CSV table of C-alpha atoms in Angstrom, one decimal:
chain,number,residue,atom,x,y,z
F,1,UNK,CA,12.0,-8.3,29.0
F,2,UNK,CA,8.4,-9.0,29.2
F,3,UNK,CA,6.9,-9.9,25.4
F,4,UNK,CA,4.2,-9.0,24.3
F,5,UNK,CA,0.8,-10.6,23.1
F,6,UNK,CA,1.7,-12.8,19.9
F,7,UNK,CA,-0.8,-11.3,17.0
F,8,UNK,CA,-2.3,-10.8,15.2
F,9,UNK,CA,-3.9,-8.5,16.2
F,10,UNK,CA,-7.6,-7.2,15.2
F,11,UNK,CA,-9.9,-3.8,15.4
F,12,UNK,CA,-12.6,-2.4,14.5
F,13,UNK,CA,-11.5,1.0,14.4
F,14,UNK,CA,-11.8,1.4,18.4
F,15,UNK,CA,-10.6,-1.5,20.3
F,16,UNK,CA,-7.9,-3.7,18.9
F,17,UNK,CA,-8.0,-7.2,20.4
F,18,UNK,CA,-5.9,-10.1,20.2
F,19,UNK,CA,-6.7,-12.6,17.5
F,20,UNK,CA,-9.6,-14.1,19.5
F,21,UNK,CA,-8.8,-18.0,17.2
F,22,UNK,CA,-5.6,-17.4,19.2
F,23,UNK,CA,-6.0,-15.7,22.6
F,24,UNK,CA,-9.4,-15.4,23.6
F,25,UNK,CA,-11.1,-11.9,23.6
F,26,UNK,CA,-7.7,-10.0,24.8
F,27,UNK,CA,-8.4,-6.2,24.5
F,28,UNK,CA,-4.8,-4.8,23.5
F,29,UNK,CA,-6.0,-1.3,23.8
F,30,UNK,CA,-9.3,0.8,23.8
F,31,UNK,CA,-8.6,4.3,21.7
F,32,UNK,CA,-8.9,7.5,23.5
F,33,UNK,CA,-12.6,8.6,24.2
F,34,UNK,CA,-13.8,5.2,22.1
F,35,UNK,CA,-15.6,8.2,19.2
F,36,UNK,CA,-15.7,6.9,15.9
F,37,UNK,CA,-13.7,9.2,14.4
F,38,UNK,CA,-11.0,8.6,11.0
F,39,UNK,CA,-8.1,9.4,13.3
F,40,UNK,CA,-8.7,7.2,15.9
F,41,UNK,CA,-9.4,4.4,13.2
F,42,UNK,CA,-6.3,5.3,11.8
F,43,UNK,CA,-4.3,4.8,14.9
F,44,UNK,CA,-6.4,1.7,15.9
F,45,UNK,CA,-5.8,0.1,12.5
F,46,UNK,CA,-1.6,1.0,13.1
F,47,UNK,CA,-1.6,-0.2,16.2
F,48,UNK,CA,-3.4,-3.6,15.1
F,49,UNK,CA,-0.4,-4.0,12.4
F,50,UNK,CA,2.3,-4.1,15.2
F,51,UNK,CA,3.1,-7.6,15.7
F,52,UNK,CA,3.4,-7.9,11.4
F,53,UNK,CA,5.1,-4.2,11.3
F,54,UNK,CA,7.7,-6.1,14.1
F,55,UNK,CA,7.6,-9.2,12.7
F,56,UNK,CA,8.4,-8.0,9.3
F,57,UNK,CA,11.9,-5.7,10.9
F,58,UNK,CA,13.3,-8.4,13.0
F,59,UNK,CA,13.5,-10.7,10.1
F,60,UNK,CA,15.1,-8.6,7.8
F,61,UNK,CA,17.9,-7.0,10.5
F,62,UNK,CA,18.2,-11.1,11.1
F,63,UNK,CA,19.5,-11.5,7.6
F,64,UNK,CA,23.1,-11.8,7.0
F,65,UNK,CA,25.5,-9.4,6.8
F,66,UNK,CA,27.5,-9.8,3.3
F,67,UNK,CA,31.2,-9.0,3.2
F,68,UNK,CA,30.7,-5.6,2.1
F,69,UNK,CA,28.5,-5.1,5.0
F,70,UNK,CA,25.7,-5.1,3.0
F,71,UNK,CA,22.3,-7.1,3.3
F,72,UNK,CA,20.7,-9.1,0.8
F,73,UNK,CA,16.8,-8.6,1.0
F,74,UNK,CA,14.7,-11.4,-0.5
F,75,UNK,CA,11.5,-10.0,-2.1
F,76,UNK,CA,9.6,-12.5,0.3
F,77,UNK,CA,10.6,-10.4,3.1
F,78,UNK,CA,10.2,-7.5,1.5
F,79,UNK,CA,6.9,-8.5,0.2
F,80,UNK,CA,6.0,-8.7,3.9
F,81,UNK,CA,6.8,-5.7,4.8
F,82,UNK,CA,4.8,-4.4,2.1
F,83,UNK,CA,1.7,-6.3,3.7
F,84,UNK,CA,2.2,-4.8,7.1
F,85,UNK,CA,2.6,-1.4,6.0
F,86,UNK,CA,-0.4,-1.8,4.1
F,87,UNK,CA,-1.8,-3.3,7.1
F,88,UNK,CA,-1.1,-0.3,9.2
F,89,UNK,CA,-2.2,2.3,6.5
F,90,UNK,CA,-5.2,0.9,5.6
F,91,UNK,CA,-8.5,1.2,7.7
């Protein structure tokens, strides 16, 4: 499987780049019709949180499995979570 560019990622409501400290200026994606418009901020700024949004799931389905086949969730890894979600919902 082919991964994809590490984040984060950045926007400014159109384009959402690579973090250019990290990779340069790598355009990740152009939105639709580049207009200005609070929808396509709004899935700019989503798609910008992807790398935490990931980030944040595969470490919690990493945790172990207790006994009762239940996870533990430490409030650091729900507290980042949190921060992606508020990431992604937050233009």
């Amino acid at each position: 499987m082919t991964h994809h560019t590490r984040g984060p990622w950045i926007t400014d409501g159109r384009i959402v780049w690579a973090d250019p400290d990290r990779d340069g200026n790598e355009c990740i994606v152009a939105i639709s019709g580049m207009a200005n418009s609070p929808k396509n901020t709004a899935d700019a700024v989503l798609i910008a949180a992807a790398p935490e949004l990931l980030d944040a799931l595969e470490s919690i389905l990493n945790l172990p499995v207790e006994d009762n086949g239940e996870r533990v969730i430490p409030a650091g890894y729900l507290d980042a979570a949190r921060a992606a979600i508020a990431k992604a919902t937050s233009p």
